[in-house]
């Protein structure tokens, strides 16, 4: 014992031999029963990165994670004390039918844990910037409406963020005009404007005005805020249009970076230094289900931002970026929608560990319509549980030192920087979008990601695996985007075409005063935001192919809707019977696998049991009338045995589709009507089954 138990002067770990990487590999391969670690435990990602099962100290890149938290390049967070000096902002957007309803909702949110107010704004030509799906909702257009929507909200205490995809000049003026009306000093305001016209170009295929006018207004708003309201942001940069269009993490980072270079360069040309502009930028990026990837993405963003800001002459404060994380749209599903709430938990955790300054988690039913009260509350409370029950604010940079996260951060940053440089070589983000380069690259990524989902190499729980066919899917809402009746009927009318404009708002288009001051006065005199925006939206806008928001689940949802249409027409889902033929321990896993596959397609599978031979198969198929029969035989079954079982099933169920579990051996492709196996195209296979049953196609 004396040789084993360490003395008081000896560290406990000195009594053990540290395992080497080879030791770990050998132990893993023993558990895999001889399977290769490289083949079985390495995970390729859409970014072209392969995740390894084990990372050691030797995998930690040199120079990554060496700086302290709160020190440039801020990879480990903006503050030295992390969240211990103040938690992240709990953001939650509200959809409402009127300013009064909006006010009731935001005051309830603030009383129940939200820490900011997000306000949607009307813009010229009906653009609203309130990203999402479902019918149009109330959007502020006039100062009186904004005042009513924020009644009881203390502007000096609660950050108010106005969202718009165009120039931030008129929205900044609206916030300043409201502060003036309420007697609040501009210097006390917090929040600001999330104005990202470049995201508008990506989503809608156009800018709200000519490029020069756009950056002129952005520069004017930024100068004014820096002088009068230094705590307000005036510029938003968002990766959401790219991520929601299906882009992977490297593409999202690179395109956000290209937007940053476009904005910082344009403002520098107009006399606004990076030291003035950068602190007034808020960057929004998506957070999805790939936990380690999402944490690394937020850390890589900080590293990349610091490098770009430095390249434009920015000092240490300019290199400190404010990161806002929002739930991704790609992984949301209308099938088994409550699972979206579970995804939000992972996303919130990743955003916190990645040190986001603000987090917005999407309610589970927002994929189809404005969220219900229960889903809205769950989304908010998810953040509160992470903060107050999980106490994630207690540790400063918990990801610091993780070899896996630091290795992935370095890999993401290097790949994103290379792609960013390619965009710069095309003339910058605007030129690249007009030429269609990012759209083509994202479309290629979407094709690969959908292929991986169709073959279940990637998993969406409740969609392509572990589906519950009995659960009714969310119904898609009308996404026309038309304003509700009576909601700013004149929003598309230019100032010269309506008599309701005051003299003050007319002069805003060509004023000798500061544009922001003129806009504040115009709003106070009764002008609308849409009219002020129209007054400045001059010049030809570049045109680009829009990046349409997509979700990975959509092809599977189309298949499920076919099954639900069958239920609506006949009273039941399509049915199938599964029979195991052979030893239970050999065929039971195959029965379970096929049961899951059929559930993905909305079928109602019936496990009829396990039989020993063709006689038992014929007997068990004598009951029931399912038109799809799935036979699960042992993996090594001889071709003659397989053919005999298929023939017995067809004799017992004339006209039925007979399927076999497992990949067909060479030369046996036609022995059954279809084969269910790992790696098959789930969507094509299930569509083929529904076609054979005469189930009609449905629109998406």
XYZ file of C-alpha atoms in Angstrom:
700
model
C 0.000 0.000 0.000
C 2.843 2.360 0.777
C 3.867 2.147 -2.894
C 0.399 3.217 -4.015
C -0.833 5.796 -1.517
C 0.979 9.116 -2.033
C 2.690 10.793 0.883
C 1.378 14.064 2.253
C 4.009 15.914 0.246
C 3.056 14.226 -3.038
C 0.285 15.455 -5.285
C -2.497 12.927 -5.707
C -2.263 12.906 -9.517
C 1.432 11.980 -9.327
C 0.279 8.489 -8.311
C -1.331 7.989 -11.732
C 0.174 7.764 -15.193
C -1.431 10.362 -17.487
C -3.097 8.637 -20.457
C -1.744 9.461 -23.889
C -3.826 10.131 -26.990
C -3.043 6.585 -28.116
C -4.366 5.255 -24.797
C -7.659 7.080 -25.346
C -7.874 5.861 -28.934
C -7.245 2.231 -27.957
C -9.826 2.398 -25.152
C -12.391 3.853 -27.539
C -11.745 1.232 -30.190
C -12.182 -1.529 -27.614
C -15.642 -0.147 -26.849
C -16.317 0.064 -30.585
C -15.409 -3.637 -30.822
C -12.612 -2.932 -33.248
C -14.361 -0.144 -35.142
C -12.228 2.789 -36.235
C -12.397 5.968 -34.160
C -11.838 7.961 -37.345
C -14.724 6.252 -39.147
C -17.207 6.110 -36.284
C -16.545 9.106 -34.030
C -15.504 11.912 -36.338
C -18.268 14.267 -37.429
C -18.028 16.310 -40.641
C -19.772 19.701 -40.555
C -21.206 21.881 -43.348
C -18.266 24.247 -42.819
C -15.844 21.571 -44.039
C -14.535 21.002 -40.516
C -14.342 17.532 -38.989
C -15.128 17.400 -35.273
C -12.978 14.938 -33.383
C -14.155 12.916 -30.373
C -11.187 13.903 -28.197
C -9.148 17.107 -28.090
C -6.023 17.456 -26.013
C -3.667 20.217 -24.991
C -1.737 19.717 -28.217
C -4.825 20.701 -30.218
C -5.015 24.151 -28.620
C -3.843 26.652 -31.268
C -1.051 29.010 -30.364
C -2.306 32.489 -29.549
C -5.966 31.478 -29.069
C -7.363 32.139 -25.599
C -4.123 33.621 -24.291
C -5.563 37.060 -23.560
C -7.510 37.673 -20.375
C -11.287 38.213 -20.412
C -12.079 41.830 -21.234
C -8.778 42.392 -23.048
C -8.282 42.842 -26.786
C -9.005 41.037 -29.054
C -11.942 40.229 -26.730
C -12.200 36.605 -27.780
C -12.951 35.803 -24.127
C -15.679 38.413 -23.790
C -15.992 42.175 -23.591
C -15.723 42.508 -19.816
C -13.025 41.394 -17.415
C -15.629 40.050 -14.993
C -17.850 38.407 -17.604
C -21.497 38.325 -16.575
C -20.546 38.796 -12.918
C -20.536 42.544 -13.548
C -23.915 42.425 -15.293
C -26.001 39.798 -17.069
C -26.838 39.720 -20.739
C -29.867 41.617 -22.031
C -32.962 39.398 -22.125
C -34.484 40.438 -25.447
C -37.919 39.400 -26.652
C -39.831 40.779 -29.573
C -43.557 41.314 -29.349
C -46.165 40.978 -32.071
C -49.356 42.917 -31.489
C -52.274 44.340 -33.439
C -52.049 47.886 -32.073
C -49.820 50.243 -30.123
C -51.937 49.740 -26.992
C -51.723 45.948 -27.257
C -47.992 46.237 -27.822
C -47.659 48.379 -24.709
C -49.558 45.879 -22.555
C -47.371 43.061 -23.816
C -44.008 44.785 -23.318
C -44.922 46.014 -19.854
C -45.876 42.473 -18.927
C -42.575 41.214 -20.360
C -40.571 43.764 -18.409
C -42.393 42.810 -15.217
C -41.624 39.138 -15.833
C -37.936 39.235 -16.667
C -37.304 40.873 -20.042
C -34.742 43.659 -19.802
C -35.205 45.527 -23.086
C -37.956 46.565 -25.499
C -37.731 45.711 -29.204
C -39.925 47.936 -31.406
C -40.755 47.233 -35.079
C -40.876 50.284 -37.354
C -42.569 51.030 -40.645
C -40.280 52.076 -43.476
C -40.962 53.560 -46.897
C -42.509 51.172 -49.435
C -43.971 49.012 -46.694
C -40.661 47.502 -45.559
C -40.669 46.786 -41.866
C -37.573 44.864 -40.838
C -39.525 42.705 -38.405
C -37.949 39.438 -39.474
C -40.074 36.307 -39.168
C -43.095 34.630 -40.677
C -46.801 35.062 -40.341
C -49.141 37.941 -41.018
C -48.055 41.533 -40.651
C -48.396 43.082 -37.217
C -48.437 46.581 -35.757
C -45.392 48.695 -36.555
C -44.693 52.162 -35.227
C -44.875 54.934 -37.808
C -45.614 58.133 -35.879
C -44.316 59.677 -32.710
C -47.733 59.453 -31.014
C -47.846 55.726 -31.753
C -44.342 55.202 -30.412
C -45.230 57.185 -27.305
C -48.350 55.068 -26.738
C -46.449 51.828 -27.353
C -43.844 52.800 -24.756
C -46.187 54.320 -22.185
C -44.891 53.550 -18.708
C -41.461 52.504 -20.028
C -38.719 54.637 -18.473
C -36.419 55.559 -21.339
C -33.508 56.273 -18.999
C -33.787 52.829 -17.381
C -34.919 50.394 -20.077
C -32.991 49.974 -23.343
C -35.321 50.573 -26.294
C -34.226 49.147 -29.640
C -35.932 50.229 -32.873
C -35.701 47.725 -35.753
C -35.624 48.758 -39.410
C -33.773 47.430 -42.470
C -33.028 50.871 -43.901
C -31.240 53.994 -42.748
C -31.159 54.546 -39.005
C -31.452 58.336 -39.255
C -35.239 58.711 -38.994
C -35.584 56.014 -36.259
C -32.820 57.683 -34.223
C -34.728 60.922 -34.580
C -37.891 59.188 -33.354
C -36.152 58.020 -30.192
C -34.684 61.462 -29.591
C -38.047 63.131 -30.271
C -39.742 60.866 -27.751
C -37.047 61.612 -25.174
C -37.533 65.333 -25.800
C -41.294 65.003 -25.378
C -40.785 63.222 -22.044
C -38.033 65.487 -20.788
C -35.343 62.771 -20.836
C -31.796 63.925 -21.624
C -30.436 62.156 -24.760
C -27.322 61.161 -22.861
C -29.457 59.005 -20.558
C -30.926 56.928 -23.404
C -29.883 53.320 -23.862
C -30.526 50.894 -26.690
C -30.704 52.519 -30.095
C -31.426 51.517 -33.658
C -30.932 48.115 -35.297
C -30.692 49.493 -38.842
C -29.092 47.090 -41.297
C -29.786 48.079 -44.901
C -27.264 45.515 -46.164
C -29.383 42.763 -44.636
C -32.331 44.340 -46.448
C -30.432 44.000 -49.727
C -29.792 40.322 -48.986
C -33.398 39.541 -48.058
C -35.369 41.797 -50.395
C -32.921 42.232 -53.245
C -32.701 45.995 -52.952
C -31.500 48.813 -50.742
C -34.006 51.417 -49.519
C -32.188 54.101 -51.542
C -29.004 54.796 -53.450
C -25.780 53.630 -51.825
C -24.327 57.119 -51.415
C -27.462 58.517 -49.768
C -27.628 55.472 -47.519
C -24.129 55.956 -46.132
C -24.566 59.737 -45.932
C -27.510 59.241 -43.578
C -25.717 56.535 -41.608
C -22.772 58.866 -41.084
C -25.034 61.741 -40.034
C -26.896 59.595 -37.506
C -23.671 58.160 -36.100
C -22.041 61.563 -35.682
C -25.116 62.923 -33.963
C -25.443 59.989 -31.575
C -21.753 60.096 -30.683
C -22.125 63.771 -29.772
C -25.564 63.838 -28.099
C -26.539 60.278 -27.141
C -23.310 58.249 -26.812
C -24.979 55.132 -25.344
C -27.201 54.613 -28.419
C -26.319 52.342 -31.318
C -27.064 53.607 -34.814
C -25.922 50.717 -37.010
C -26.940 47.086 -37.082
C -25.068 44.321 -38.853
C -26.822 40.997 -39.053
C -25.893 37.513 -40.150
C -29.499 36.346 -39.786
C -30.483 36.753 -43.477
C -27.579 34.507 -44.475
C -28.025 31.967 -41.674
C -31.793 31.778 -42.192
C -31.132 31.274 -45.895
C -29.116 28.154 -45.013
C -25.559 29.517 -44.764
C -23.144 27.689 -42.499
C -21.136 29.361 -39.727
C -18.121 30.278 -41.887
C -20.332 31.928 -44.509
C -22.322 33.837 -41.891
C -19.156 35.125 -40.201
C -17.497 36.095 -43.478
C -20.541 37.991 -44.776
C -21.021 39.843 -41.481
C -17.359 40.776 -41.647
C -17.786 41.991 -45.243
C -20.716 44.126 -44.114
C -18.577 45.582 -41.340
C -15.821 46.481 -43.795
C -18.386 48.061 -46.149
C -19.857 50.202 -43.375
C -16.637 51.197 -41.608
C -14.980 52.081 -44.914
C -17.944 54.168 -46.113
C -18.182 56.048 -42.824
C -14.424 56.683 -42.768
C -14.779 58.224 -46.248
C -17.379 60.570 -44.735
C -15.198 61.657 -41.871
C -16.550 59.288 -39.214
C -13.606 57.441 -37.736
C -13.740 53.802 -36.746
C -13.216 54.865 -33.127
C -16.502 56.791 -33.400
C -18.449 54.360 -35.610
C -17.531 50.938 -34.220
C -18.880 51.465 -30.669
C -22.250 52.337 -32.264
C -22.505 49.025 -34.123
C -24.513 46.065 -32.863
C -23.878 42.709 -34.562
C -26.607 40.054 -34.582
C -25.745 36.447 -35.387
C -27.709 33.227 -35.277
C -27.305 30.491 -32.691
C -28.341 26.996 -33.721
C -28.304 23.497 -32.300
C -24.625 22.585 -32.831
C -23.500 23.549 -29.351
C -19.704 23.622 -29.674
C -19.863 25.175 -33.147
C -22.148 27.978 -31.953
C -19.938 28.802 -28.952
C -16.879 28.894 -31.191
C -18.696 31.059 -33.757
C -19.378 33.807 -31.229
C -15.777 33.718 -30.039
C -14.472 33.772 -33.612
C -16.710 36.753 -34.374
C -15.041 38.782 -31.628
C -11.600 37.854 -32.900
C -12.478 38.739 -36.491
C -14.206 41.997 -35.588
C -11.158 43.138 -33.641
C -8.971 42.449 -36.649
C -11.204 44.388 -39.056
C -11.624 47.334 -36.669
C -7.878 47.466 -36.174
C -7.346 47.414 -39.946
C -9.554 50.518 -40.206
C -7.503 52.298 -37.549
C -9.709 51.521 -34.576
C -8.272 51.414 -31.080
C -9.054 48.966 -28.311
C -12.606 50.243 -27.703
C -13.449 50.042 -31.405
C -12.256 46.426 -31.390
C -14.806 45.555 -28.682
C -17.994 44.421 -30.466
C -21.483 44.152 -29.016
C -22.848 40.719 -29.977
C -26.543 39.949 -30.069
C -27.450 36.264 -30.480
C -30.802 35.182 -31.891
C -32.305 31.733 -32.413
C -31.622 30.314 -35.846
C -34.481 29.698 -38.245
C -32.939 26.841 -40.252
C -33.501 24.233 -37.518
C -37.107 25.184 -36.687
C -39.911 22.767 -37.491
C -43.678 22.834 -37.788
C -43.688 19.121 -36.988
C -43.409 18.326 -33.283
C -43.077 22.087 -32.666
C -42.538 21.916 -28.899
C -39.120 20.432 -29.670
C -38.271 23.937 -30.892
C -38.419 25.014 -27.250
C -35.786 22.404 -26.399
C -33.618 23.679 -29.234
C -33.915 27.171 -27.771
C -32.421 25.891 -24.520
C -29.312 24.673 -26.335
C -29.138 27.920 -28.281
C -29.438 30.031 -25.145
C -26.725 28.015 -23.416
C -24.402 28.405 -26.413
C -25.042 32.154 -26.555
C -24.256 32.538 -22.855
C -21.068 30.481 -22.986
C -20.118 32.471 -26.095
C -20.497 35.671 -24.029
C -23.263 37.393 -26.037
C -24.313 40.787 -24.676
C -27.949 40.279 -25.716
C -29.929 37.118 -26.423
C -33.287 36.547 -28.102
C -34.766 33.043 -28.112
C -37.585 32.443 -30.570
C -40.890 31.017 -29.217
C -41.474 27.451 -30.389
C -44.547 28.283 -32.478
C -43.168 31.452 -34.114
C -42.180 29.366 -37.140
C -45.802 29.442 -38.343
C -47.453 32.547 -36.884
C -47.120 35.243 -34.251
C -46.359 33.257 -31.096
C -48.957 32.324 -28.529
C -48.752 33.486 -24.925
C -47.490 30.104 -23.637
C -44.688 29.860 -26.193
C -43.739 33.492 -25.620
C -43.473 32.901 -21.863
C -41.438 29.710 -22.303
C -38.931 31.496 -24.521
C -38.439 34.252 -21.972
C -38.290 31.884 -19.009
C -35.665 29.737 -20.736
C -33.256 32.647 -20.467
C -34.235 33.302 -16.863
C -33.606 29.664 -15.925
C -30.161 29.789 -17.535
C -29.412 32.980 -15.646
C -31.049 32.462 -12.262
C -31.319 28.689 -11.781
C -28.385 27.358 -13.794
C -26.428 30.415 -12.590
C -24.411 30.692 -15.758
C -23.452 34.214 -14.751
C -21.289 32.889 -11.899
C -18.258 31.791 -13.945
C -16.062 34.111 -16.011
C -15.559 32.649 -19.503
C -16.316 28.977 -18.776
C -15.197 28.036 -22.309
C -11.716 29.443 -21.762
C -9.051 26.759 -21.976
C -11.261 24.198 -23.727
C -9.048 22.614 -26.370
C -12.087 21.637 -28.470
C -13.637 25.111 -28.458
C -10.357 26.937 -28.948
C -9.356 24.652 -31.827
C -12.726 25.133 -33.482
C -12.615 28.903 -32.896
C -9.278 29.094 -34.664
C -10.499 26.950 -37.557
C -13.684 28.991 -38.011
C -11.825 32.299 -37.832
C -9.239 31.269 -40.421
C -11.837 29.912 -42.845
C -14.103 32.945 -42.405
C -11.204 35.333 -42.959
C -10.290 33.617 -46.222
C -13.878 33.793 -47.434
C -14.126 37.437 -46.324
C -11.065 38.233 -48.409
C -12.713 36.610 -51.426
C -15.779 38.842 -50.945
C -13.503 41.874 -50.697
C -11.842 40.867 -53.975
C -15.323 41.012 -55.569
C -15.636 44.650 -54.504
C -17.247 44.219 -51.088
C -20.559 42.862 -49.833
C -22.874 45.019 -51.950
C -21.029 44.220 -55.161
C -20.837 40.542 -54.278
C -24.591 40.343 -53.591
C -25.378 42.156 -56.833
C -23.147 39.685 -58.714
C -24.823 36.759 -56.906
C -21.719 35.110 -55.442
C -22.915 34.698 -51.838
C -26.345 33.541 -53.029
C -24.802 30.797 -55.162
C -22.498 29.655 -52.368
C -25.359 29.554 -49.861
C -27.549 27.641 -52.332
C -24.802 25.024 -52.632
C -24.626 24.783 -48.841
C -28.403 24.366 -48.641
C -28.272 21.518 -51.146
C -25.620 19.696 -49.116
C -27.393 20.303 -45.800
C -30.697 19.042 -47.175
C -28.977 15.976 -48.596
C -27.474 15.272 -45.156
C -30.918 15.582 -43.549
C -32.604 13.472 -46.222
C -30.104 10.673 -45.566
C -30.196 11.236 -41.788
C -26.488 11.956 -41.590
C -27.667 15.075 -39.759
C -30.589 14.853 -37.368
C -33.540 17.132 -36.647
C -35.346 15.519 -33.737
C -39.037 15.051 -34.463
C -38.440 15.651 -38.170
C -36.145 13.050 -39.741
C -35.775 10.964 -36.604
C -37.921 10.240 -33.532
C -41.021 11.646 -35.230
C -44.484 11.394 -33.709
C -46.916 10.948 -36.613
C -49.945 11.329 -34.353
C -49.083 14.927 -33.516
C -50.729 17.547 -35.710
C -48.300 19.925 -37.364
C -48.501 23.685 -37.025
C -50.544 25.250 -39.802
C -48.641 27.724 -41.985
C -49.892 31.266 -41.568
C -50.589 33.818 -44.249
C -47.164 35.336 -44.902
C -48.334 38.000 -47.331
C -46.970 40.764 -45.140
C -49.864 43.070 -45.990
C -50.503 45.601 -43.224
C -53.644 44.986 -41.159
C -56.677 47.004 -42.133
C -56.301 50.634 -41.114
C -52.612 50.258 -40.277
C -50.825 53.074 -42.090
C -52.792 53.056 -45.305
C -50.619 55.880 -46.620
C -47.261 54.295 -45.805
C -46.392 53.916 -49.474
C -47.225 57.496 -50.356
C -44.328 59.849 -51.064
C -44.376 63.224 -49.250
C -45.216 65.189 -52.373
C -48.336 63.103 -52.991
C -50.229 63.666 -49.745
C -51.681 66.731 -48.076
C -51.217 65.440 -44.538
C -47.504 66.320 -44.426
C -46.542 69.341 -42.381
C -44.198 72.003 -43.718
C -41.579 70.700 -41.298
C -41.581 67.191 -42.775
C -41.426 68.565 -46.318
C -38.328 70.610 -45.486
C -36.651 67.509 -44.054
C -35.781 66.397 -47.575
C -33.597 69.450 -48.183
C -32.713 71.184 -44.953
C -29.858 73.438 -43.957
C -29.961 72.182 -40.385
C -28.619 68.933 -39.050
C -30.664 66.193 -40.670
C -31.282 64.522 -37.314
C -32.483 67.793 -35.772
C -34.733 68.412 -38.762
C -36.158 64.906 -38.474
C -36.812 65.350 -34.746
C -38.715 68.555 -35.474
C -40.639 66.959 -38.348
C -41.756 64.030 -36.211
C -42.848 66.401 -33.468
C -44.892 68.310 -36.041
C -46.766 65.166 -37.073
C -44.696 63.646 -39.865
C -44.489 59.886 -40.107
C -41.373 57.738 -40.192
C -42.385 56.324 -43.560
C -42.675 59.806 -45.038
C -39.327 60.891 -43.655
C -37.741 57.719 -44.989
C -39.288 58.330 -48.400
C -37.938 61.882 -48.380
C -34.409 60.523 -48.051
C -34.779 57.388 -50.145
C -33.474 58.887 -53.332
C -31.115 57.444 -55.899
C -31.121 54.160 -57.755
C -30.843 51.111 -55.555
C -28.642 48.199 -56.634
C -30.577 45.016 -57.348
C -29.669 41.534 -56.111
C -31.222 38.084 -56.031
C -32.964 37.835 -52.630
C -31.880 35.151 -50.169
C -35.115 33.455 -49.169
C -35.443 32.184 -45.581
C -35.400 28.385 -45.588
C -35.714 25.621 -43.028
C -34.151 22.201 -43.124
C -37.439 20.584 -42.134
C -39.464 21.864 -45.101
C -39.093 18.791 -47.392
C -40.127 16.499 -44.519
C -43.034 18.780 -43.610
C -44.310 18.514 -47.179
C -44.308 14.717 -46.872
C -46.063 14.931 -43.509
C -48.697 17.257 -44.933
C -49.473 14.640 -47.587
C -50.071 12.133 -44.798
C -52.247 14.621 -42.913
C -54.234 15.332 -46.078
C -54.841 11.579 -46.290
C -56.105 11.641 -42.701
C -58.412 14.559 -43.511
C -59.837 12.678 -46.495
C -60.113 9.174 -44.993
C -60.138 9.645 -41.222
C -56.775 7.961 -40.651
C -53.089 8.343 -41.427
C -51.502 6.027 -44.012
C -50.777 2.715 -42.325
C -48.090 0.062 -42.578
C -47.464 -3.277 -40.895
C -44.013 -4.396 -39.771
C -43.119 -8.062 -39.338
C -39.843 -9.499 -38.108
C -38.898 -12.868 -39.621
C -36.109 -14.653 -37.809
C -34.358 -14.549 -34.414
C -35.673 -11.675 -32.299
C -32.285 -10.289 -31.318
C -31.318 -10.021 -34.995
C -34.528 -8.561 -36.403
C -35.869 -6.439 -33.523
C -33.398 -3.547 -34.159
C -34.488 -3.546 -37.798
C -38.162 -3.432 -36.840
C -37.488 -0.461 -34.551
C -35.509 1.322 -37.264
C -38.270 0.871 -39.868
C -40.902 1.963 -37.365
C -39.013 5.241 -36.968
C -38.615 5.737 -40.711
C -42.333 5.322 -41.367
C -43.157 7.735 -38.536
C -41.030 10.372 -40.250
C -43.370 10.140 -43.242
C -46.527 10.429 -41.169
C -47.378 6.727 -41.423
C -49.029 4.955 -38.519
C -46.898 1.793 -38.238
C -48.226 -1.399 -36.602
C -45.675 -3.811 -35.179
C -47.281 -7.186 -35.867
C -44.622 -9.169 -34.049
C -41.815 -11.580 -34.908
C -42.295 -14.926 -36.651
C -39.950 -17.769 -37.510
C -40.780 -18.511 -41.144
C -43.022 -17.884 -44.150
C -45.918 -19.839 -42.623
C -45.890 -17.573 -39.601
C -45.660 -14.544 -41.893
C -48.741 -15.591 -43.874
C -50.657 -16.206 -40.668
C -49.816 -12.848 -39.161
C -50.690 -10.993 -42.371
C -54.100 -12.620 -42.477
C -55.253 -9.939 -40.045
C -55.290 -6.299 -41.046
C -55.570 -4.460 -44.332
C -52.475 -2.279 -44.480
C -51.284 -1.684 -48.024
C -47.646 -1.362 -46.974
C -45.857 -4.417 -45.564
C -42.338 -4.109 -44.184
C -40.352 -7.320 -43.723
C -37.399 -7.280 -41.343
C -35.066 -10.245 -41.943
C -31.643 -10.923 -40.448
C -28.805 -8.987 -42.085
C -27.211 -12.135 -43.506
C -30.330 -13.691 -45.001
C -29.705 -15.606 -48.229
C -31.213 -14.186 -51.440
C -33.458 -17.229 -51.785
C -34.825 -16.739 -48.270
C -35.444 -13.060 -48.932
C -37.266 -13.853 -52.171
C -39.388 -16.496 -50.453
C -40.507 -14.109 -47.708
C -41.350 -11.368 -50.222
C -43.391 -13.881 -52.255
C -45.225 -15.057 -49.113
C -46.085 -11.478 -48.166
C -47.356 -10.677 -51.648
C -49.496 -13.805 -51.644
C -50.951 -12.926 -48.257
C -51.556 -9.277 -49.190
C -52.225 -9.011 -52.937
C -51.622 -5.488 -54.231
C -49.709 -4.346 -51.164
C -46.327 -2.640 -51.351
C -43.746 -5.018 -49.859
C -40.612 -3.458 -48.424
C -37.487 -5.052 -47.022
C -35.381 -3.712 -44.189
C -31.728 -3.265 -45.025
C -29.700 -2.197 -48.016
C -30.219 -4.527 -50.985
C -27.215 -6.705 -51.802
C -25.758 -6.402 -55.322
C -28.120 -7.833 -57.900
C -31.121 -7.845 -55.564
C -32.364 -4.298 -56.119
C -35.686 -5.430 -57.597
C -36.561 -8.137 -55.095
C -38.937 -5.819 -53.171
C -40.840 -2.640 -53.957
C -38.416 -0.620 -51.824
C -35.727 -1.018 -49.175
C -35.495 0.851 -45.892
C -31.916 1.272 -44.761
C -29.501 3.744 -43.240
C -28.240 6.265 -45.742
C -31.268 6.099 -48.026
C -32.992 9.267 -49.212
C -35.833 9.442 -46.690
C -37.804 12.118 -48.535
C -37.672 10.331 -51.901
C -38.480 6.937 -50.359
C -41.456 8.205 -48.363
C -42.745 10.263 -51.267
C -42.565 7.113 -53.409
C -44.629 5.168 -50.884
C -47.275 7.876 -50.742
C -47.340 8.045 -54.544
C -47.926 4.291 -54.701
C -50.804 4.626 -52.245
C -52.381 7.340 -54.366
C -51.898 10.094 -51.784
C -51.971 13.408 -53.596
C -49.248 16.030 -53.467
C -49.919 19.131 -51.380
C -48.544 22.622 -51.665
C -45.803 23.602 -49.208
